[in-house]
mmCIF file of C-alpha atoms and ligand atoms in Angstrom:
data_model
loop_
_atom_site.group_PDB
_atom_site.id
_atom_site.type_symbol
_atom_site.label_atom_id
_atom_site.label_comp_id
_atom_site.label_asym_id
_atom_site.label_seq_id
_atom_site.Cartn_x
_atom_site.Cartn_y
_atom_site.Cartn_z
ATOM 1 C CA MET A 1 6.764 -20.221 -4.662
ATOM 2 C CA ASP A 2 4.790 -17.777 -5.417
ATOM 3 C CA ILE A 3 5.295 -14.390 -6.903
ATOM 4 C CA VAL A 4 4.070 -11.633 -4.208
ATOM 5 C CA LEU A 5 3.903 -7.894 -5.180
ATOM 6 C CA SER A 6 3.572 -5.266 -3.158
ATOM 7 C CA GLY A 7 3.157 -1.391 -4.473
ATOM 8 C CA ILE A 8 2.674 1.908 -2.846
ATOM 9 C CA ARG A 9 2.142 5.225 -3.982
ATOM 10 C CA SER A 10 4.542 7.899 -4.014
ATOM 11 C CA THR A 11 2.925 10.299 -2.461
ATOM 12 C CA GLY A 12 5.014 11.147 0.858
ATOM 13 C CA LYS A 13 6.600 9.477 3.540
ATOM 14 C CA LEU A 14 4.962 5.402 4.939
ATOM 15 C CA HIS A 15 1.940 5.926 7.776
ATOM 16 C CA LEU A 16 0.869 3.149 9.566
ATOM 17 C CA GLY A 17 -1.764 2.524 7.244
ATOM 18 C CA ASN A 18 0.716 1.112 4.644
ATOM 19 C CA TYR A 19 2.681 -0.221 7.146
ATOM 20 C CA TYR A 20 0.212 -2.890 8.559
ATOM 21 C CA GLY A 21 -2.189 -3.158 4.751
ATOM 22 C CA ALA A 22 0.929 -3.730 2.438
ATOM 23 C CA LEU A 23 4.168 -3.688 4.550
ATOM 24 C CA GLN A 24 4.471 -5.464 7.740
ATOM 25 C CA ASN A 25 4.681 -9.021 7.369
ATOM 26 C CA PHE A 26 5.513 -8.898 4.155
ATOM 27 C CA THR A 27 9.617 -8.653 4.969
ATOM 28 C CA ARG A 28 8.867 -12.022 6.658
ATOM 29 C CA MET A 29 7.679 -13.183 3.100
ATOM 30 C CA GLN A 30 10.894 -13.060 1.302
ATOM 31 C CA GLU A 31 12.346 -15.756 2.620
ATOM 32 C CA ASN A 32 10.047 -17.867 0.805
ATOM 33 C CA ASN A 33 9.000 -16.216 -2.527
ATOM 34 C CA LYS A 34 9.597 -14.101 -5.092
ATOM 35 C CA CYS A 35 8.767 -10.558 -3.450
ATOM 36 C CA TYR A 36 8.457 -7.022 -5.728
ATOM 37 C CA PHE A 37 8.089 -4.458 -3.874
ATOM 38 C CA PHE A 38 7.647 -1.281 -6.075
ATOM 39 C CA ILE A 39 6.899 2.549 -6.137
ATOM 40 C CA ALA A 40 4.513 3.797 -7.940
ATOM 41 C CA ASP A 41 5.097 7.050 -8.895
ATOM 42 C CA ILE A 42 3.691 7.163 -12.123
ATOM 43 C CA HIS A 43 0.772 6.411 -10.411
ATOM 44 C CA SER A 44 1.312 9.742 -8.420
ATOM 45 C CA LEU A 45 1.134 11.160 -11.043
ATOM 46 C CA THR A 46 -3.025 11.771 -11.227
ATOM 47 C CA THR A 47 -3.385 13.995 -9.198
ATOM 48 C CA HIS A 48 -0.106 16.833 -10.502
ATOM 49 C CA PRO A 49 2.039 15.748 -7.967
ATOM 50 C CA ASP A 50 5.025 19.454 -8.197
ATOM 51 C CA PRO A 51 7.701 17.982 -10.008
ATOM 52 C CA LYS A 52 10.304 19.138 -8.422
ATOM 53 C CA LEU A 53 8.841 16.732 -5.146
ATOM 54 C CA LEU A 54 8.003 13.828 -6.978
ATOM 55 C CA HIS A 55 12.097 12.411 -6.606
ATOM 56 C CA GLU A 56 11.261 13.526 -3.211
ATOM 57 C CA ASN A 57 8.759 11.023 -2.592
ATOM 58 C CA VAL A 58 10.097 8.337 -4.831
ATOM 59 C CA LYS A 59 13.671 8.383 -2.293
ATOM 60 C CA ASN A 60 11.212 8.667 0.822
ATOM 61 C CA VAL A 61 9.081 6.088 0.082
ATOM 62 C CA LEU A 62 12.353 4.728 -1.852
ATOM 63 C CA VAL A 63 14.128 4.710 2.400
ATOM 64 C CA ASP A 64 10.406 3.698 4.587
ATOM 65 C CA TYR A 65 10.782 0.549 2.685
ATOM 66 C CA LEU A 66 14.432 -0.665 3.113
ATOM 67 C CA ALA A 67 13.471 1.053 6.541
ATOM 68 C CA ALA A 68 10.523 -2.139 6.987
ATOM 69 C CA GLY A 69 13.313 -4.528 6.702
ATOM 70 C CA ILE A 70 12.962 -4.825 2.168
ATOM 71 C CA ASP A 71 16.173 -7.022 1.463
ATOM 72 C CA PRO A 72 17.521 -6.176 -1.935
ATOM 73 C CA GLU A 73 19.016 -9.278 -1.708
ATOM 74 C CA LYS A 74 16.322 -10.852 -0.882
ATOM 75 C CA SER A 75 13.389 -9.309 -2.771
ATOM 76 C CA VAL A 76 13.476 -6.804 -5.994
ATOM 77 C CA ILE A 77 12.313 -3.415 -5.476
ATOM 78 C CA TYR A 78 12.500 -0.638 -8.449
ATOM 79 C CA VAL A 79 10.525 2.406 -8.783
ATOM 80 C CA GLN A 80 7.443 1.739 -11.164
ATOM 81 C CA SER A 81 8.469 4.688 -13.724
ATOM 82 C CA ASP A 82 11.622 2.541 -14.591
ATOM 83 C CA LEU A 83 9.970 -0.108 -15.628
ATOM 84 C CA ILE A 84 8.667 1.276 -18.722
ATOM 85 C CA GLU A 85 7.530 -2.258 -19.864
ATOM 86 C CA THR A 86 4.142 -1.709 -17.389
ATOM 87 C CA THR A 87 3.490 1.421 -19.615
ATOM 88 C CA GLU A 88 3.396 -0.660 -22.749
ATOM 89 C CA LEU A 89 1.184 -3.481 -20.737
ATOM 90 C CA TYR A 90 -0.879 -0.814 -19.589
ATOM 91 C CA LEU A 91 -1.509 0.756 -23.117
ATOM 92 C CA TYR A 92 -2.888 -3.395 -24.466
ATOM 93 C CA LEU A 93 -4.278 -3.215 -21.403
ATOM 94 C CA ASN A 94 -6.735 -0.267 -21.729
ATOM 95 C CA MET A 95 -8.032 -1.537 -24.901
ATOM 96 C CA HIS A 96 -10.430 -4.074 -22.711
ATOM 97 C CA ALA A 97 -11.236 -1.864 -20.144
ATOM 98 C CA TYR A 98 -14.066 -0.020 -21.383
ATOM 99 C CA LEU A 99 -15.223 3.620 -19.338
ATOM 100 C CA GLY A 100 -18.832 2.311 -18.084
ATOM 101 C CA GLU A 101 -16.513 -0.496 -15.676
ATOM 102 C CA LEU A 102 -13.395 2.599 -14.634
ATOM 103 C CA SER A 103 -15.754 5.042 -14.288
ATOM 104 C CA LYS A 104 -18.019 3.112 -11.915
ATOM 105 C CA THR A 105 -14.586 2.512 -9.727
ATOM 106 C CA SER A 106 -15.236 4.042 -6.518
ATOM 107 C CA SER A 107 -11.904 5.842 -6.285
ATOM 108 C CA PHE A 108 -12.089 7.634 -9.492
ATOM 109 C CA LYS A 109 -15.334 9.168 -8.421
ATOM 110 C CA GLU A 110 -14.394 9.635 -4.405
ATOM 111 C CA LYS A 111 -11.571 11.334 -7.089
ATOM 112 C CA ALA A 112 -13.600 12.752 -9.268
ATOM 113 C CA ARG A 113 -15.640 14.305 -6.794
ATOM 114 C CA LYS A 114 -12.586 15.671 -5.064
ATOM 115 C CA GLN A 115 -10.551 17.225 -7.645
ATOM 116 C CA PRO A 116 -13.097 18.442 -9.954
ATOM 117 C CA ASP A 117 -11.256 20.269 -12.254
ATOM 118 C CA ASN A 118 -9.075 17.938 -13.018
ATOM 119 C CA VAL A 119 -10.794 14.387 -14.047
ATOM 120 C CA ASN A 120 -8.131 13.329 -16.423
ATOM 121 C CA ALA A 121 -7.645 10.073 -18.347
ATOM 122 C CA GLY A 122 -4.663 9.025 -15.604
ATOM 123 C CA LEU A 123 -6.742 9.094 -13.498
ATOM 124 C CA LEU A 124 -10.289 6.959 -14.768
ATOM 125 C CA THR A 125 -7.239 4.519 -15.750
ATOM 126 C CA TYR A 126 -6.070 3.901 -12.536
ATOM 127 C CA PRO A 127 -6.799 0.710 -12.316
ATOM 128 C CA THR A 128 -5.062 -1.068 -15.589
ATOM 129 C CA LEU A 129 -2.028 0.277 -14.475
ATOM 130 C CA MET A 130 -2.362 -0.783 -11.508
ATOM 131 C CA ALA A 131 -2.724 -4.118 -13.101
ATOM 132 C CA ALA A 132 -0.629 -4.035 -15.533
ATOM 133 C CA ASP A 133 1.683 -4.143 -12.124
ATOM 134 C CA ILE A 134 0.925 -7.028 -10.831
ATOM 135 C CA LEU A 135 0.592 -8.242 -14.141
ATOM 136 C CA ILE A 136 4.318 -7.664 -15.771
ATOM 137 C CA HIS A 137 4.811 -10.612 -12.974
ATOM 138 C CA ASN A 138 1.953 -12.439 -12.718
ATOM 139 C CA ALA A 139 1.846 -12.434 -9.297
ATOM 140 C CA ASP A 140 0.331 -14.650 -7.828
ATOM 141 C CA LYS A 141 -0.368 -12.548 -4.481
ATOM 142 C CA VAL A 142 -1.300 -8.594 -3.817
ATOM 143 C CA PRO A 143 -0.228 -7.843 -0.089
ATOM 144 C CA VAL A 144 -2.775 -4.785 0.542
ATOM 145 C CA GLY A 145 -4.876 -2.348 2.440
ATOM 146 C CA LYS A 146 -8.896 -3.346 2.678
ATOM 147 C CA ASP A 147 -8.496 0.182 0.464
ATOM 148 C CA GLN A 148 -7.585 -1.544 -2.682
ATOM 149 C CA GLU A 149 -9.909 -4.656 -3.061
ATOM 150 C CA GLN A 150 -11.478 -3.404 -5.629
ATOM 151 C CA HIS A 151 -9.000 -2.618 -7.599
ATOM 152 C CA LEU A 152 -8.097 -6.659 -6.962
ATOM 153 C CA GLU A 153 -11.037 -7.244 -8.234
ATOM 154 C CA MET A 154 -10.853 -5.803 -11.218
ATOM 155 C CA THR A 155 -6.949 -7.225 -12.444
ATOM 156 C CA ARG A 156 -8.230 -10.149 -11.710
ATOM 157 C CA ARG A 157 -11.533 -9.366 -14.441
ATOM 158 C CA PHE A 158 -8.476 -7.838 -16.748
ATOM 159 C CA ALA A 159 -6.490 -11.444 -16.574
ATOM 160 C CA ARG A 160 -9.672 -12.696 -17.225
ATOM 161 C CA ARG A 161 -10.509 -10.978 -19.711
ATOM 162 C CA PHE A 162 -7.852 -10.909 -21.252
ATOM 163 C CA ASN A 163 -7.744 -14.945 -21.878
ATOM 164 C CA HIS A 164 -10.632 -15.101 -22.824
ATOM 165 C CA PHE A 165 -10.335 -13.050 -25.661
ATOM 166 C CA TYR A 166 -7.534 -14.422 -26.948
ATOM 167 C CA ASP A 167 -8.291 -17.709 -25.307
ATOM 168 C CA VAL A 168 -5.282 -18.203 -23.887
ATOM 169 C CA GLU A 169 -4.541 -18.988 -20.300
ATOM 170 C CA TYR A 170 -1.549 -16.929 -19.511
ATOM 171 C CA PHE A 171 -2.175 -14.836 -16.616
ATOM 172 C CA LYS A 172 -3.387 -15.649 -13.510
ATOM 173 C CA GLU A 173 -5.950 -14.625 -11.404
ATOM 174 C CA PRO A 174 -4.158 -12.521 -8.329
ATOM 175 C CA VAL A 175 -5.713 -11.506 -4.870
ATOM 176 C CA ALA A 176 -5.914 -9.609 -2.215
ATOM 177 C CA TYR A 177 -3.253 -10.519 1.018
ATOM 178 C CA ASN A 178 -3.000 -10.281 4.040
ATOM 179 C CA PHE A 179 -1.742 -11.990 7.087
ATOM 180 C CA GLY A 180 -5.220 -13.435 9.041
ATOM 181 C CA ASN A 181 -8.777 -13.820 7.489
ATOM 182 C CA GLU A 182 -8.867 -10.100 6.122
ATOM 183 C CA LEU A 183 -7.764 -7.159 4.994
ATOM 184 C CA VAL A 184 -7.047 -4.666 7.464
ATOM 185 C CA LYS A 185 -7.742 -1.222 7.771
ATOM 186 C CA ILE A 186 -6.105 0.688 10.090
ATOM 187 C CA PRO A 187 -8.688 3.865 10.934
ATOM 188 C CA GLY A 188 -7.383 7.701 11.760
ATOM 189 C CA LEU A 189 -6.822 9.502 14.739
ATOM 190 C CA ASP A 190 -8.659 11.961 14.184
ATOM 191 C CA GLY A 191 -12.647 9.648 14.509
ATOM 192 C CA SER A 192 -12.024 9.027 10.631
ATOM 193 C CA GLY A 193 -12.343 5.920 9.017
ATOM 194 C CA LYS A 194 -9.377 6.045 6.871
ATOM 195 C CA MET A 195 -5.461 6.741 8.434
ATOM 196 C CA GLY A 196 -4.253 8.443 4.750
ATOM 197 C CA LYS A 197 -1.865 10.966 3.363
ATOM 198 C CA SER A 198 -4.212 12.957 2.454
ATOM 199 C CA GLU A 199 -6.572 13.302 5.324
ATOM 200 C CA GLY A 200 -3.766 14.449 7.861
ATOM 201 C CA ASN A 201 -4.846 12.198 10.349
ATOM 202 C CA ALA A 202 -1.552 9.873 9.935
ATOM 203 C CA ILE A 203 1.160 8.559 11.995
ATOM 204 C CA TYR A 204 4.180 8.477 10.049
ATOM 205 C CA LEU A 205 7.419 5.723 10.418
ATOM 206 C CA ALA A 206 9.701 8.596 10.406
ATOM 207 C CA ASP A 207 7.712 10.827 12.935
ATOM 208 C CA THR A 208 9.780 11.314 16.540
ATOM 209 C CA PRO A 209 8.763 9.805 19.756
ATOM 210 C CA LYS A 210 7.686 13.474 20.551
ATOM 211 C CA GLU A 211 5.791 13.445 17.039
ATOM 212 C CA ILE A 212 3.964 10.800 17.253
ATOM 213 C CA GLU A 213 3.017 11.247 21.210
ATOM 214 C CA LYS A 214 1.715 15.112 19.925
ATOM 215 C CA LYS A 215 -0.594 13.533 17.485
ATOM 216 C CA VAL A 216 -2.664 10.326 19.682
ATOM 217 C CA LYS A 217 -3.005 12.996 22.274
ATOM 218 C CA ARG A 218 -4.587 15.126 20.642
ATOM 219 C CA ALA A 219 -6.939 12.380 19.572
ATOM 220 C CA LEU A 220 -10.594 12.297 20.114
ATOM 221 C CA THR A 221 -11.900 10.898 23.456
ATOM 222 C CA ASP A 222 -15.413 11.791 25.221
ATOM 223 C CA SER A 223 -16.168 11.665 28.953
ATOM 224 C CA GLY A 224 -16.460 8.370 29.064
ATOM 225 C CA PRO A 225 -18.669 5.005 29.221
ATOM 226 C CA THR A 226 -21.727 5.446 31.959
ATOM 227 C CA GLU A 227 -22.461 1.640 30.609
ATOM 228 C CA GLN A 228 -21.108 -1.043 31.827
ATOM 229 C CA ASN A 229 -20.736 -3.924 28.142
ATOM 230 C CA SER A 230 -21.438 -0.185 25.974
ATOM 231 C CA VAL A 231 -20.674 -0.430 22.293
ATOM 232 C CA LYS A 232 -17.221 1.989 21.756
ATOM 233 C CA PRO A 233 -18.671 4.908 19.185
ATOM 234 C CA ASP A 234 -16.428 4.714 16.282
ATOM 235 C CA TYR A 235 -13.693 7.063 17.037
ATOM 236 C CA ILE A 236 -13.170 4.922 20.041
ATOM 237 C CA GLU A 237 -12.957 2.248 17.989
ATOM 238 C CA ASN A 238 -10.363 4.055 16.235
ATOM 239 C CA LEU A 239 -8.342 3.880 19.243
ATOM 240 C CA TYR A 240 -8.712 0.630 20.324
ATOM 241 C CA THR A 241 -8.018 -1.239 16.415
ATOM 242 C CA ILE A 242 -4.586 1.082 16.287
ATOM 243 C CA LEU A 243 -4.296 -0.563 19.395
ATOM 244 C CA LYS A 244 -4.832 -4.045 18.482
ATOM 245 C CA VAL A 245 -2.132 -4.472 15.600
ATOM 246 C CA VAL A 246 0.243 -2.135 18.092
ATOM 247 C CA SER A 247 0.000 -3.867 21.305
ATOM 248 C CA THR A 248 -0.187 -7.738 22.902
ATOM 249 C CA PRO A 249 -3.175 -9.047 23.850
ATOM 250 C CA ASP A 250 -3.051 -8.606 26.759
ATOM 251 C CA VAL A 251 -2.545 -5.679 26.813
ATOM 252 C CA VAL A 252 -5.425 -4.963 24.901
ATOM 253 C CA LYS A 253 -7.562 -6.939 26.691
ATOM 254 C CA HIS A 254 -6.600 -4.915 29.755
ATOM 255 C CA TYR A 255 -7.904 -1.348 28.200
ATOM 256 C CA GLU A 256 -11.054 -4.005 27.172
ATOM 257 C CA ASP A 257 -11.963 -4.125 30.569
ATOM 258 C CA LYS A 258 -11.451 -0.569 31.509
ATOM 259 C CA TRP A 259 -13.479 -0.186 29.171
ATOM 260 C CA ASN A 260 -16.592 -2.433 29.631
ATOM 261 C CA THR A 261 -16.230 -1.868 33.594
ATOM 262 C CA CYS A 262 -16.549 2.199 33.496
ATOM 263 C CA GLU A 263 -12.846 2.296 34.208
ATOM 264 C CA ILE A 264 -11.243 3.397 31.157
ATOM 265 C CA ARG A 265 -8.845 6.815 31.613
ATOM 266 C CA TYR A 266 -8.423 8.025 28.331
ATOM 267 C CA GLY A 267 -5.150 9.649 29.582
ATOM 268 C CA ASP A 268 -3.051 6.114 30.397
ATOM 269 C CA LEU A 269 -5.208 4.619 26.942
ATOM 270 C CA LYS A 270 -3.299 6.882 24.267
ATOM 271 C CA LYS A 271 0.165 6.917 27.425
ATOM 272 C CA GLN A 272 0.040 3.172 26.579
ATOM 273 C CA LEU A 273 -0.638 3.419 22.662
ATOM 274 C CA ALA A 274 1.619 5.838 22.181
ATOM 275 C CA GLU A 275 4.491 4.087 24.239
ATOM 276 C CA ASP A 276 3.498 0.762 21.859
ATOM 277 C CA ILE A 277 3.661 2.981 18.673
ATOM 278 C CA ILE A 278 6.916 4.051 19.815
ATOM 279 C CA LYS A 279 8.260 0.692 19.867
ATOM 280 C CA VAL A 280 6.877 -0.864 16.494
ATOM 281 C CA THR A 281 8.994 2.493 15.014
ATOM 282 C CA SER A 282 11.077 3.752 16.839
ATOM 283 C CA PRO A 283 14.272 0.787 14.798
ATOM 284 C CA ILE A 284 12.541 2.123 12.099
ATOM 285 C CA ARG A 285 12.587 5.470 12.205
ATOM 286 C CA GLU A 286 16.527 4.613 13.330
ATOM 287 C CA ARG A 287 16.775 2.439 9.926
ATOM 288 C CA ILE A 288 14.993 5.619 8.121
ATOM 289 C CA LEU A 289 17.693 8.520 9.263
ATOM 290 C CA GLU A 290 20.575 6.406 8.303
ATOM 291 C CA ILE A 291 19.604 5.303 5.356
ATOM 292 C CA GLU A 292 18.436 8.241 3.823
ATOM 293 C CA ARG A 293 22.004 9.716 3.809
ATOM 294 C CA ASP A 294 22.786 7.124 1.464
ATOM 295 C CA ASN A 295 22.500 7.766 -1.988
ATOM 296 C CA GLU A 296 24.659 5.637 -3.055
ATOM 297 C CA TYR A 297 23.589 2.988 -2.281
ATOM 298 C CA LEU A 298 19.925 4.418 -3.493
ATOM 299 C CA LYS A 299 21.289 3.933 -6.478
ATOM 300 C CA LYS A 300 22.699 0.666 -7.054
ATOM 301 C CA VAL A 301 19.285 -0.354 -5.780
ATOM 302 C CA THR A 302 16.933 0.955 -8.059
ATOM 303 C CA LEU A 303 19.158 0.330 -11.029
ATOM 304 C CA GLU A 304 20.136 -3.596 -9.843
ATOM 305 C CA GLY A 305 15.861 -3.513 -8.962
ATOM 306 C CA ALA A 306 15.094 -2.682 -12.212
ATOM 307 C CA GLU A 307 17.462 -5.300 -14.200
ATOM 308 C CA LYS A 308 15.133 -7.578 -11.650
ATOM 309 C CA ALA A 309 12.665 -6.247 -12.338
ATOM 310 C CA ARG A 310 13.176 -6.795 -16.578
ATOM 311 C CA GLU A 311 13.207 -9.527 -16.415
ATOM 312 C CA SER A 312 9.824 -10.699 -15.774
ATOM 313 C CA ALA A 313 8.387 -7.153 -17.429
ATOM 314 C CA SER A 314 10.152 -8.196 -20.282
ATOM 315 C CA LYS A 315 8.866 -11.274 -21.243
ATOM 316 C CA THR A 316 5.753 -10.560 -20.309
ATOM 317 C CA VAL A 317 5.723 -7.870 -22.551
ATOM 318 C CA ASN A 318 6.810 -9.397 -25.744
ATOM 319 C CA ASP A 319 4.225 -12.813 -24.429
ATOM 320 C CA VAL A 320 1.545 -10.394 -24.796
ATOM 321 C CA ARG A 321 2.585 -8.800 -27.965
ATOM 322 C CA GLU A 322 2.873 -12.207 -29.833
ATOM 323 C CA ILE A 323 -0.373 -13.101 -28.347
ATOM 324 C CA MET A 324 -2.315 -9.813 -29.316
ATOM 325 C CA GLY A 325 -0.698 -10.742 -32.731
ATOM 326 C CA PHE A 326 2.712 -8.244 -33.672
ATOM 327 C CA LYS A 327 4.942 -9.368 -36.126
ATOM 328 C CA LYS A 328 7.899 -9.205 -37.326
ATOM 329 C CA PHE A 329 8.383 -8.053 -41.259
HETATM 330 P P1 TYM B 401 -1.598 4.268 -0.884
HETATM 331 O O1 TYM B 401 -0.143 3.769 -1.491
HETATM 332 O O2 TYM B 401 -2.260 4.306 -1.334
HETATM 333 O O3 TYM B 401 -2.004 2.953 -0.224
HETATM 334 C C1 TYM B 401 -0.456 1.839 -0.492
HETATM 335 C C2 TYM B 401 -0.780 0.450 0.888
HETATM 336 O O4 TYM B 401 -1.497 0.656 2.122
HETATM 337 C C3 TYM B 401 -2.662 0.311 1.789
HETATM 338 N N1 TYM B 401 -2.639 1.259 3.129
HETATM 339 C C4 TYM B 401 -3.893 0.512 3.645
HETATM 340 N N2 TYM B 401 -3.932 -0.189 5.246
HETATM 341 C C5 TYM B 401 -4.208 -0.235 6.167
HETATM 342 N N3 TYM B 401 -5.125 0.344 6.641
HETATM 343 C C6 TYM B 401 -5.270 2.391 5.956
HETATM 344 N N4 TYM B 401 -5.481 2.797 6.545
HETATM 345 C C7 TYM B 401 -3.929 1.867 4.854
HETATM 346 N N5 TYM B 401 -4.075 3.291 4.355
HETATM 347 C C8 TYM B 401 -3.259 2.639 2.988
HETATM 348 C C9 TYM B 401 -2.588 0.185 0.621
HETATM 349 O O5 TYM B 401 -4.205 -0.809 0.527
HETATM 350 C C10 TYM B 401 -1.912 0.020 -0.381
HETATM 351 O O6 TYM B 401 -2.009 -1.533 -0.787
HETATM 352 N N6 TYM B 401 -3.014 1.530 -5.988
HETATM 353 C C11 TYM B 401 -2.126 1.177 -4.615
HETATM 354 C C12 TYM B 401 -1.427 1.785 -5.183
HETATM 355 C C13 TYM B 401 0.054 0.265 -6.054
HETATM 356 C C14 TYM B 401 -0.588 -1.021 -5.902
HETATM 357 C C15 TYM B 401 -0.270 -1.676 -8.148
HETATM 358 C C16 TYM B 401 -0.481 -1.428 -5.083
HETATM 359 C C17 TYM B 401 0.044 0.812 -7.946
HETATM 360 N N7 TYM B 401 -0.307 -0.278 -8.592
HETATM 361 C C18 TYM B 401 -0.112 -2.891 -6.945
HETATM 362 C C19 TYM B 401 -0.479 -3.405 -4.934
HETATM 363 C C20 TYM B 401 -0.123 -3.674 -6.212
HETATM 364 C C21 TYM B 401 -2.967 3.009 -3.916
HETATM 365 O O7 TYM B 401 -2.578 4.427 -3.646
HETATM 366 O O8 TYM B 401 -1.831 2.920 -2.425
#
């Protein structure tokens, strides 16, 4: 039985990228693995969110998690800031994380460019907090999208370094995980590389069918191919990439054939794409509307989740303290 840990930052509602990168299918893993799903609210502080919105965003992710099929009877679902053991481990791991490697991380460089007036230490040590999230439960598998690959690599390095420095075989080296052979990257609808919350190009699990139709309709296209079997420009390839995850293989083949014979009508492709996205999101949206009203249930889930998460977390922190040489008088 593997230990699986999935995390999502509480910076807004979940979109299709989060769903296919870290959630869809993983709900199936609940049956025969020990699964943890948590909401990374401390990580969200690196961009200084409005305190009035912090709780609302945690709630959004929690509700979306539950609506997408995470079952608190089978999995542990908790809020990062409820498990203070993680921040203790983060502190210890930081003693073995170096400025050179942290400042070279792609996500740090990107954020430093985006928010030059707020290059805080939390941003720099984002990967050590993420490593602590994972190592606190000694997870084997971490479902993530392609953008988190480097963070997982760093987690393995931190685990290895700790083991080596203290001459123990304590931490496992967790692997980034997705069904299929590769980590996924769901593109945005604006022709850009990645669907993201801050990019304004996302389709959310909570979007209404009308909103989805409107967003898909607005996606960038052109006047169509003029040569048979030509290579698709990125913004068209993006639409096909999304089609591949939401539609059946025969539907994808139909539109690939249309492209290859220059008979593609983007109107039809977009209609199909919107329809198939709505098929995925509609049942989730219905559950979102039910669950979000039930504050008592959300309270119970997070309280019990934190308690269950603490079982493995407090053991890890106690072991780590001992390994590092802390002793009681
Ligand atoms: P966040 O909130 O940016 O994204 C959450 C998860 O969704 C995936 N994802 C995508 N996958 C495919 N295509 C996309 N367009 C796309 N956009 C987002 C991300 O890869 C991620 O798996 N650092 C993490 C949060 C975190 C975490 C952890 C994750 C903190 N501690 C420990 C796993 C384990 C993050 O920024 O997630």
